mmCIF file of C-alpha atoms and ligand atoms in Angstrom:
data_model
loop_
_atom_site.group_PDB
_atom_site.id
_atom_site.type_symbol
_atom_site.label_atom_id
_atom_site.label_comp_id
_atom_site.label_asym_id
_atom_site.label_seq_id
_atom_site.Cartn_x
_atom_site.Cartn_y
_atom_site.Cartn_z
ATOM 1 C CA UNK X 1100 86.253 -33.284 32.275
ATOM 2 C CA UNK X 1101 87.693 -29.730 32.726
ATOM 3 C CA UNK X 1102 86.869 -26.153 31.550
ATOM 4 C CA UNK X 1103 90.001 -24.552 31.271
ATOM 5 C CA UNK X 1104 89.837 -20.487 31.663
ATOM 6 C CA UNK X 1105 92.544 -18.455 30.241
ATOM 7 C CA UNK X 1106 92.194 -15.340 32.691
ATOM 8 C CA UNK X 1107 93.567 -12.433 34.304
ATOM 9 C CA UNK X 1108 90.362 -10.437 34.368
ATOM 10 C CA UNK X 1109 87.393 -9.723 36.472
ATOM 11 C CA UNK X 1110 85.019 -11.645 34.209
ATOM 12 C CA UNK X 1111 87.357 -14.604 34.034
ATOM 13 C CA UNK X 1112 87.286 -14.994 37.764
ATOM 14 C CA UNK X 1113 83.310 -14.279 38.070
ATOM 15 C CA UNK X 1114 82.949 -17.013 35.397
ATOM 16 C CA UNK X 1115 85.137 -19.476 37.375
ATOM 17 C CA UNK X 1116 83.099 -18.791 40.537
ATOM 18 C CA UNK X 1117 79.776 -19.654 38.953
ATOM 19 C CA UNK X 1118 81.128 -22.704 37.275
ATOM 20 C CA UNK X 1119 82.693 -23.858 40.539
ATOM 21 C CA UNK X 1120 79.671 -23.241 42.360
ATOM 22 C CA UNK X 1121 77.635 -25.453 39.650
ATOM 23 C CA UNK X 1122 80.375 -28.286 40.363
ATOM 24 C CA UNK X 1123 82.204 -27.911 37.245
ATOM 25 C CA UNK X 1124 85.993 -28.867 37.225
ATOM 26 C CA UNK X 1125 87.911 -25.590 36.388
ATOM 27 C CA UNK X 1126 91.278 -24.514 35.775
ATOM 28 C CA UNK X 1127 92.166 -20.960 35.608
ATOM 29 C CA UNK X 1128 95.216 -19.893 34.050
ATOM 30 C CA UNK X 1129 96.889 -16.794 34.663
ATOM 31 C CA UNK X 1130 100.135 -15.329 32.903
ATOM 32 C CA UNK X 1131 101.818 -14.610 36.244
ATOM 33 C CA UNK X 1132 102.492 -10.843 35.445
ATOM 34 C CA UNK X 1133 101.178 -9.193 38.667
ATOM 35 C CA UNK X 1134 102.821 -9.695 41.998
ATOM 36 C CA UNK X 1135 99.991 -10.845 43.986
ATOM 37 C CA UNK X 1136 96.758 -11.494 41.679
ATOM 38 C CA UNK X 1137 93.256 -11.804 42.751
ATOM 39 C CA UNK X 1138 92.636 -15.777 42.752
ATOM 40 C CA UNK X 1139 89.608 -17.299 41.233
ATOM 41 C CA UNK X 1140 88.022 -20.263 42.928
ATOM 42 C CA UNK X 1141 88.859 -23.500 41.730
ATOM 43 C CA UNK X 1142 92.218 -24.842 40.335
ATOM 44 C CA UNK X 1143 94.676 -22.321 39.297
ATOM 45 C CA UNK X 1144 98.066 -22.653 37.249
ATOM 46 C CA UNK X 1145 100.231 -19.623 36.721
ATOM 47 C CA UNK X 1146 102.866 -18.707 34.099
ATOM 48 C CA UNK X 1147 103.038 -19.013 30.107
ATOM 49 C CA UNK X 1148 102.550 -22.280 28.236
ATOM 50 C CA UNK X 1149 105.373 -21.984 25.674
ATOM 51 C CA UNK X 1150 103.331 -20.831 22.816
ATOM 52 C CA UNK X 1151 100.827 -22.862 20.915
ATOM 53 C CA UNK X 1152 102.170 -26.265 21.221
ATOM 54 C CA UNK X 1153 102.598 -25.959 24.771
ATOM 55 C CA UNK X 1154 98.793 -24.598 25.357
ATOM 56 C CA UNK X 1155 97.675 -27.567 23.110
ATOM 57 C CA UNK X 1156 99.612 -30.219 25.085
ATOM 58 C CA UNK X 1157 98.264 -28.494 28.277
ATOM 59 C CA UNK X 1158 94.619 -28.895 26.848
ATOM 60 C CA UNK X 1159 95.092 -32.601 26.068
ATOM 61 C CA UNK X 1160 96.652 -33.127 29.465
ATOM 62 C CA UNK X 1161 93.659 -31.797 31.204
ATOM 63 C CA UNK X 1162 91.238 -33.381 28.874
ATOM 64 C CA UNK X 1163 90.042 -30.151 28.297
ATOM 65 C CA UNK X 1164 86.388 -29.941 27.379
ATOM 66 C CA UNK X 1165 86.060 -26.612 26.699
ATOM 67 C CA UNK X 1166 88.516 -23.502 26.414
ATOM 68 C CA UNK X 1167 87.128 -20.012 27.424
ATOM 69 C CA UNK X 1168 89.587 -17.343 26.422
ATOM 70 C CA UNK X 1169 88.444 -14.489 28.881
ATOM 71 C CA UNK X 1170 91.617 -12.475 28.837
ATOM 72 C CA UNK X 1171 91.935 -8.931 28.576
ATOM 73 C CA UNK X 1172 91.061 -7.246 25.266
ATOM 74 C CA UNK X 1173 94.502 -6.003 24.874
ATOM 75 C CA UNK X 1174 96.292 -9.516 25.516
ATOM 76 C CA UNK X 1175 96.345 -10.286 21.710
ATOM 77 C CA UNK X 1176 99.076 -13.098 21.567
ATOM 78 C CA UNK X 1177 97.437 -15.402 23.995
ATOM 79 C CA UNK X 1178 94.312 -15.096 22.080
ATOM 80 C CA UNK X 1179 96.014 -15.950 18.762
ATOM 81 C CA UNK X 1180 97.682 -19.023 20.580
ATOM 82 C CA UNK X 1181 94.301 -20.164 22.088
ATOM 83 C CA UNK X 1182 92.890 -20.225 18.294
ATOM 84 C CA UNK X 1183 95.376 -22.157 16.932
ATOM 85 C CA UNK X 1184 95.797 -24.748 19.977
ATOM 86 C CA UNK X 1185 92.123 -25.413 19.922
ATOM 87 C CA UNK X 1186 92.425 -26.266 15.858
ATOM 88 C CA UNK X 1187 95.211 -28.802 17.015
ATOM 89 C CA UNK X 1188 93.358 -30.284 19.707
ATOM 90 C CA UNK X 1189 89.522 -30.213 18.459
ATOM 91 C CA UNK X 1190 88.811 -28.422 21.574
ATOM 92 C CA UNK X 1191 85.668 -26.005 21.544
ATOM 93 C CA UNK X 1192 86.596 -22.417 22.253
ATOM 94 C CA UNK X 1193 84.793 -19.385 23.057
ATOM 95 C CA UNK X 1194 85.924 -15.774 23.951
ATOM 96 C CA UNK X 1195 84.472 -13.937 26.685
ATOM 97 C CA UNK X 1196 85.203 -10.266 26.266
ATOM 98 C CA UNK X 1197 83.531 -7.472 27.752
ATOM 99 C CA UNK X 1198 82.215 -4.682 25.338
ATOM 100 C CA UNK X 1199 84.688 -1.606 24.644
ATOM 101 C CA UNK X 1200 83.859 2.017 25.560
ATOM 102 C CA UNK X 1201 82.870 2.785 21.900
ATOM 103 C CA UNK X 1202 79.320 3.658 22.818
ATOM 104 C CA UNK X 1203 80.346 5.842 25.826
ATOM 105 C CA UNK X 1204 78.698 9.291 25.589
ATOM 106 C CA UNK X 1205 82.014 11.000 25.367
ATOM 107 C CA UNK X 1206 83.526 8.292 22.835
ATOM 108 C CA UNK X 1207 82.909 10.731 19.514
ATOM 109 C CA UNK X 1208 85.011 13.371 21.189
ATOM 110 C CA UNK X 1209 88.096 11.166 22.107
ATOM 111 C CA UNK X 1210 91.375 10.727 19.832
ATOM 112 C CA UNK X 1211 91.210 7.169 19.059
ATOM 113 C CA UNK X 1212 94.791 5.679 18.100
ATOM 114 C CA UNK X 1213 96.130 2.554 17.394
ATOM 115 C CA UNK X 1214 99.018 1.915 19.754
ATOM 116 C CA UNK X 1215 100.886 3.330 22.715
ATOM 117 C CA UNK X 1216 103.472 5.235 20.224
ATOM 118 C CA UNK X 1217 100.572 6.960 18.342
ATOM 119 C CA UNK X 1218 98.950 7.921 21.674
ATOM 120 C CA UNK X 1219 102.258 9.560 22.826
ATOM 121 C CA UNK X 1220 102.415 11.319 19.455
ATOM 122 C CA UNK X 1221 98.466 12.532 19.923
ATOM 123 C CA UNK X 1222 99.387 14.022 23.213
ATOM 124 C CA UNK X 1223 102.771 15.391 22.811
ATOM 125 C CA UNK X 1224 101.537 18.907 23.447
ATOM 126 C CA UNK X 1225 100.171 18.074 27.061
ATOM 127 C CA UNK X 1226 102.264 19.321 30.077
ATOM 128 C CA UNK X 1227 100.418 17.311 32.737
ATOM 129 C CA UNK X 1228 99.438 13.887 31.274
ATOM 130 C CA UNK X 1229 97.599 10.925 33.276
ATOM 131 C CA UNK X 1230 98.909 7.706 31.931
ATOM 132 C CA UNK X 1231 96.550 4.754 32.436
ATOM 133 C CA UNK X 1232 97.840 2.724 29.442
ATOM 134 C CA UNK X 1233 99.627 -0.036 31.536
ATOM 135 C CA UNK X 1234 103.177 -0.960 32.684
ATOM 136 C CA UNK X 1235 104.186 -2.463 29.421
ATOM 137 C CA UNK X 1236 103.423 0.733 27.351
ATOM 138 C CA UNK X 1237 105.684 2.874 29.426
ATOM 139 C CA UNK X 1238 108.678 2.919 27.264
ATOM 140 C CA UNK X 1239 106.634 4.573 24.675
ATOM 141 C CA UNK X 1240 106.515 7.753 26.772
ATOM 142 C CA UNK X 1241 110.301 7.927 27.544
ATOM 143 C CA UNK X 1242 110.550 11.261 25.881
ATOM 144 C CA UNK X 1243 108.313 12.930 28.501
ATOM 145 C CA UNK X 1244 110.943 13.053 31.064
ATOM 146 C CA UNK X 1245 110.526 16.975 30.874
ATOM 147 C CA UNK X 1246 106.997 16.990 32.106
ATOM 148 C CA UNK X 1247 104.996 16.104 34.891
ATOM 149 C CA UNK X 1248 103.558 12.702 34.334
ATOM 150 C CA UNK X 1249 101.089 10.942 36.573
ATOM 151 C CA UNK X 1250 100.759 7.366 35.990
ATOM 152 C CA UNK X 1251 98.393 4.702 37.624
ATOM 153 C CA UNK X 1252 99.704 1.104 37.687
ATOM 154 C CA UNK X 1253 98.659 -1.978 39.313
ATOM 155 C CA UNK X 1254 102.319 -3.121 40.133
ATOM 156 C CA UNK X 1255 105.430 -0.991 40.366
ATOM 157 C CA UNK X 1256 107.206 -0.049 37.366
ATOM 158 C CA UNK X 1257 110.138 -2.345 36.045
ATOM 159 C CA UNK X 1258 112.715 0.146 35.362
ATOM 160 C CA UNK X 1259 113.470 3.445 37.223
ATOM 161 C CA UNK X 1260 111.196 6.395 35.793
ATOM 162 C CA UNK X 1261 112.178 9.986 35.255
ATOM 163 C CA UNK X 1262 112.360 12.090 38.583
ATOM 164 C CA UNK X 1263 109.118 14.246 37.620
ATOM 165 C CA UNK X 1264 106.790 11.389 37.187
ATOM 166 C CA UNK X 1265 104.427 10.358 39.722
ATOM 167 C CA UNK X 1266 103.215 6.839 39.996
ATOM 168 C CA UNK X 1267 99.915 5.822 42.015
ATOM 169 C CA UNK X 1268 99.917 1.958 42.582
ATOM 170 C CA UNK X 1269 96.344 0.942 42.897
ATOM 171 C CA UNK X 1270 93.785 -1.572 41.542
ATOM 172 C CA UNK X 1271 90.335 -0.512 40.572
ATOM 173 C CA UNK X 1272 87.408 -0.225 40.726
ATOM 174 C CA UNK X 1273 87.451 3.709 40.788
ATOM 175 C CA UNK X 1274 84.699 6.074 41.596
ATOM 176 C CA UNK X 1275 83.589 9.078 39.937
ATOM 177 C CA UNK X 1276 84.308 11.454 42.579
ATOM 178 C CA UNK X 1277 87.657 9.818 43.302
ATOM 179 C CA UNK X 1278 88.577 10.147 39.588
ATOM 180 C CA UNK X 1279 87.540 13.627 39.330
ATOM 181 C CA UNK X 1280 89.566 14.791 42.499
ATOM 182 C CA UNK X 1281 92.720 13.087 41.016
ATOM 183 C CA UNK X 1282 92.368 14.993 37.625
ATOM 184 C CA UNK X 1283 91.737 18.118 39.472
ATOM 185 C CA UNK X 1284 94.505 17.727 41.996
ATOM 186 C CA UNK X 1285 97.038 16.829 39.599
ATOM 187 C CA UNK X 1286 96.023 19.578 37.141
ATOM 188 C CA UNK X 1287 95.705 16.948 34.330
ATOM 189 C CA UNK X 1288 95.696 18.248 30.805
ATOM 190 C CA UNK X 1289 95.133 15.149 28.849
ATOM 191 C CA UNK X 1290 93.991 11.470 29.922
ATOM 192 C CA UNK X 1291 95.744 8.666 28.154
ATOM 193 C CA UNK X 1292 93.830 5.099 28.348
ATOM 194 C CA UNK X 1293 93.260 2.018 26.337
ATOM 195 C CA UNK X 1294 89.597 0.776 25.468
ATOM 196 C CA UNK X 1295 89.728 -1.869 28.027
ATOM 197 C CA UNK X 1296 85.917 -1.378 28.505
ATOM 198 C CA UNK X 1297 83.904 -2.574 31.374
ATOM 199 C CA UNK X 1298 82.542 -0.428 34.761
ATOM 200 C CA UNK X 1299 85.548 -0.842 36.970
ATOM 201 C CA UNK X 1300 87.751 1.688 35.200
ATOM 202 C CA UNK X 1301 85.125 4.020 33.423
ATOM 203 C CA UNK X 1302 84.705 6.638 35.805
ATOM 204 C CA UNK X 1303 87.957 8.414 34.821
ATOM 205 C CA UNK X 1304 86.354 8.918 31.426
ATOM 206 C CA UNK X 1305 83.084 10.107 32.850
ATOM 207 C CA UNK X 1306 85.150 12.590 34.974
ATOM 208 C CA UNK X 1307 87.405 13.808 32.193
ATOM 209 C CA UNK X 1308 84.432 14.588 30.047
ATOM 210 C CA UNK X 1309 82.713 16.674 32.649
ATOM 211 C CA UNK X 1310 85.880 18.340 33.493
ATOM 212 C CA UNK X 1311 86.645 19.259 29.669
ATOM 213 C CA UNK X 1312 89.891 17.179 29.726
ATOM 214 C CA UNK X 1313 90.714 15.721 26.310
ATOM 215 C CA UNK X 1314 91.166 12.071 25.975
ATOM 216 C CA UNK X 1315 93.436 9.711 24.038
ATOM 217 C CA UNK X 1316 92.591 6.239 23.893
ATOM 218 C CA UNK X 1317 94.069 3.179 22.137
ATOM 219 C CA UNK X 1318 91.661 1.223 20.186
ATOM 220 C CA UNK X 1319 91.512 -2.752 20.850
ATOM 221 C CA UNK X 1320 94.093 -4.702 18.837
ATOM 222 C CA UNK X 1321 92.588 -7.263 16.294
ATOM 223 C CA UNK X 1322 91.437 -10.578 17.810
ATOM 224 C CA UNK X 1323 91.243 -13.931 15.957
ATOM 225 C CA UNK X 1324 87.641 -14.538 14.535
ATOM 226 C CA UNK X 1325 86.442 -16.496 17.466
ATOM 227 C CA UNK X 1326 82.722 -16.881 18.492
ATOM 228 C CA UNK X 1327 82.761 -13.854 21.010
ATOM 229 C CA UNK X 1328 80.097 -13.986 24.204
ATOM 230 C CA UNK X 1329 79.902 -10.530 26.254
ATOM 231 C CA UNK X 1330 78.506 -11.870 29.550
ATOM 232 C CA UNK X 1331 79.836 -14.160 32.164
ATOM 233 C CA UNK X 1332 76.314 -15.772 32.323
ATOM 234 C CA UNK X 1333 76.462 -16.371 28.595
ATOM 235 C CA UNK X 1334 80.001 -17.869 29.025
ATOM 236 C CA UNK X 1335 78.719 -20.224 31.869
ATOM 237 C CA UNK X 1336 75.738 -21.481 29.774
ATOM 238 C CA UNK X 1337 78.011 -21.986 26.861
ATOM 239 C CA UNK X 1338 80.712 -23.970 28.987
ATOM 240 C CA UNK X 1339 78.012 -26.116 30.766
ATOM 241 C CA UNK X 1340 76.334 -27.092 27.607
ATOM 242 C CA UNK X 1341 79.540 -27.751 25.918
ATOM 243 C CA UNK X 1342 80.635 -30.160 28.975
ATOM 244 C CA UNK X 1343 77.164 -31.973 28.658
ATOM 245 C CA UNK X 1344 77.513 -32.574 24.806
ATOM 246 C CA UNK X 1345 81.163 -33.811 25.573
ATOM 247 C CA UNK X 1346 80.254 -35.935 28.177
ATOM 248 C CA UNK X 1347 77.477 -37.594 25.777
ATOM 249 C CA UNK X 1348 79.946 -37.988 23.080
ATOM 250 C CA UNK X 1349 82.391 -39.612 25.178
ATOM 251 C CA UNK X 1350 79.918 -41.942 26.951
ATOM 252 C CA UNK X 1351 78.637 -43.052 23.728
ATOM 253 C CA UNK X 1352 81.851 -43.705 21.855
HETATM 254 P P1 NAP D 2316 99.706 -11.361 25.747
HETATM 255 O O1 NAP D 2316 100.617 -10.416 25.154
HETATM 256 O O2 NAP D 2316 98.492 -11.932 24.941
HETATM 257 O O3 NAP D 2316 100.533 -12.987 26.171
HETATM 258 C C1 NAP D 2316 101.837 -12.901 26.173
HETATM 259 C C2 NAP D 2316 102.249 -14.280 26.719
HETATM 260 O O4 NAP D 2316 101.861 -14.336 28.208
HETATM 261 C C3 NAP D 2316 101.671 -15.425 25.870
HETATM 262 O O5 NAP D 2316 102.090 -15.778 24.664
HETATM 263 C C4 NAP D 2316 101.504 -16.453 27.075
HETATM 264 O O6 NAP D 2316 102.727 -16.941 27.032
HETATM 265 C C5 NAP D 2316 101.409 -15.784 28.246
HETATM 266 N N1 NAP D 2316 100.108 -15.515 28.955
HETATM 267 C C6 NAP D 2316 99.141 -14.474 28.510
HETATM 268 N N2 NAP D 2316 98.041 -14.693 29.342
HETATM 269 C C7 NAP D 2316 97.927 -15.992 29.812
HETATM 270 C C8 NAP D 2316 97.386 -16.663 30.631
HETATM 271 N N3 NAP D 2316 96.035 -16.232 30.850
HETATM 272 N N4 NAP D 2316 97.801 -17.838 30.871
HETATM 273 C C9 NAP D 2316 99.038 -18.336 30.767
HETATM 274 N N5 NAP D 2316 99.858 -17.757 29.855
HETATM 275 C C10 NAP D 2316 99.451 -16.235 29.536
HETATM 276 O O7 NAP D 2316 99.263 -10.862 27.437
HETATM 277 P P2 NAP D 2316 99.525 -9.666 28.071
HETATM 278 O O8 NAP D 2316 98.996 -8.518 27.338
HETATM 279 O O9 NAP D 2316 100.937 -9.644 28.452
HETATM 280 O O10 NAP D 2316 98.746 -9.828 29.449
HETATM 281 C C11 NAP D 2316 98.931 -10.978 30.309
HETATM 282 C C12 NAP D 2316 97.826 -11.325 31.142
HETATM 283 O O11 NAP D 2316 97.250 -10.078 31.898
HETATM 284 C C13 NAP D 2316 96.630 -11.880 30.209
HETATM 285 O O12 NAP D 2316 96.173 -13.163 30.632
HETATM 286 C C14 NAP D 2316 95.486 -10.811 30.516
HETATM 287 O O13 NAP D 2316 94.364 -11.190 30.490
HETATM 288 C C15 NAP D 2316 96.137 -10.059 31.743
HETATM 289 N N6 NAP D 2316 95.630 -8.483 31.590
HETATM 290 C C16 NAP D 2316 96.279 -8.083 30.512
HETATM 291 C C17 NAP D 2316 96.054 -6.786 30.291
HETATM 292 C C18 NAP D 2316 96.744 -5.840 29.176
HETATM 293 O O14 NAP D 2316 96.411 -4.669 29.268
HETATM 294 N N7 NAP D 2316 97.303 -6.407 28.313
HETATM 295 C C19 NAP D 2316 95.372 -5.888 31.344
HETATM 296 C C20 NAP D 2316 94.768 -6.561 32.481
HETATM 297 C C21 NAP D 2316 95.131 -7.957 32.524
HETATM 298 P P3 NAP D 2316 103.262 -18.405 26.304
HETATM 299 O O15 NAP D 2316 103.129 -18.104 24.880
HETATM 300 O O16 NAP D 2316 104.397 -18.865 26.855
HETATM 301 O O17 NAP D 2316 102.097 -19.430 26.554
#
């Protein structure tokens, strides 16, 4: 019996590593958005399922004993699909989601908005914004061709960008001093980000706070009401005990 992990996050890779080390059959699913993803241990499949029915079929095909939705907090569609697919297939589901940055010491000073369009509107007076909201949000900032925008992305942009925009291609984690240097070197006057949470990319918020740079932050989208665990260790324990229960159920039926 298999544990299926919907991945694309550091935590998903860590969970796969823990379960594989414990001898669990794991398949991690990646959307296939990034060029050369960091691959987790165990089996890996890449690409969309084709919606709820495709995911449900996949769970049945894999004889999935459990599904862990460890996707990014901003990947709301796949989480919604997971919640529906498990109800069609009677598969136990848990969500592994790192806490957001709402309790960061600076959080009360940030401007919280609901989406990229609102972030653009909130930061429209800035002349040198630092955009770390992800490749998919770039169209919302198209009206900023008249200013020096610094953008940090994992993969290159899909369409040509205005001549005044500078792209840094990199993947975290980032250090406090590195982030501080970027903010100062580019004379950044507003930092735009989303509430991804976790330690890998939090340093920019610490540095912006210390330099007095305003932050506009996109709040997390709604997720379906699914049991949610905050740590890899909890998700590993849940996966193993769910596997045990399902194995007992199958052998006694
Ligand atoms: P999304 O909007 O929730 O999903 C869009 C579609 O992509 C889904 O309907 C599904 O296609 C496919 N998909 C998404 N995650 C998948 C997975 N783990 N395995 C197989 N198919 C998947 O997702 P997104 O925001 O585009 O993010 C895509 C992936 O990148 C996620 O897995 C997420 O963990 C990772 N990621 C996202 C962000 C972010 O800011 N959004 C940041 C870092 C990493 P079908 O309907 O065809 O199944």
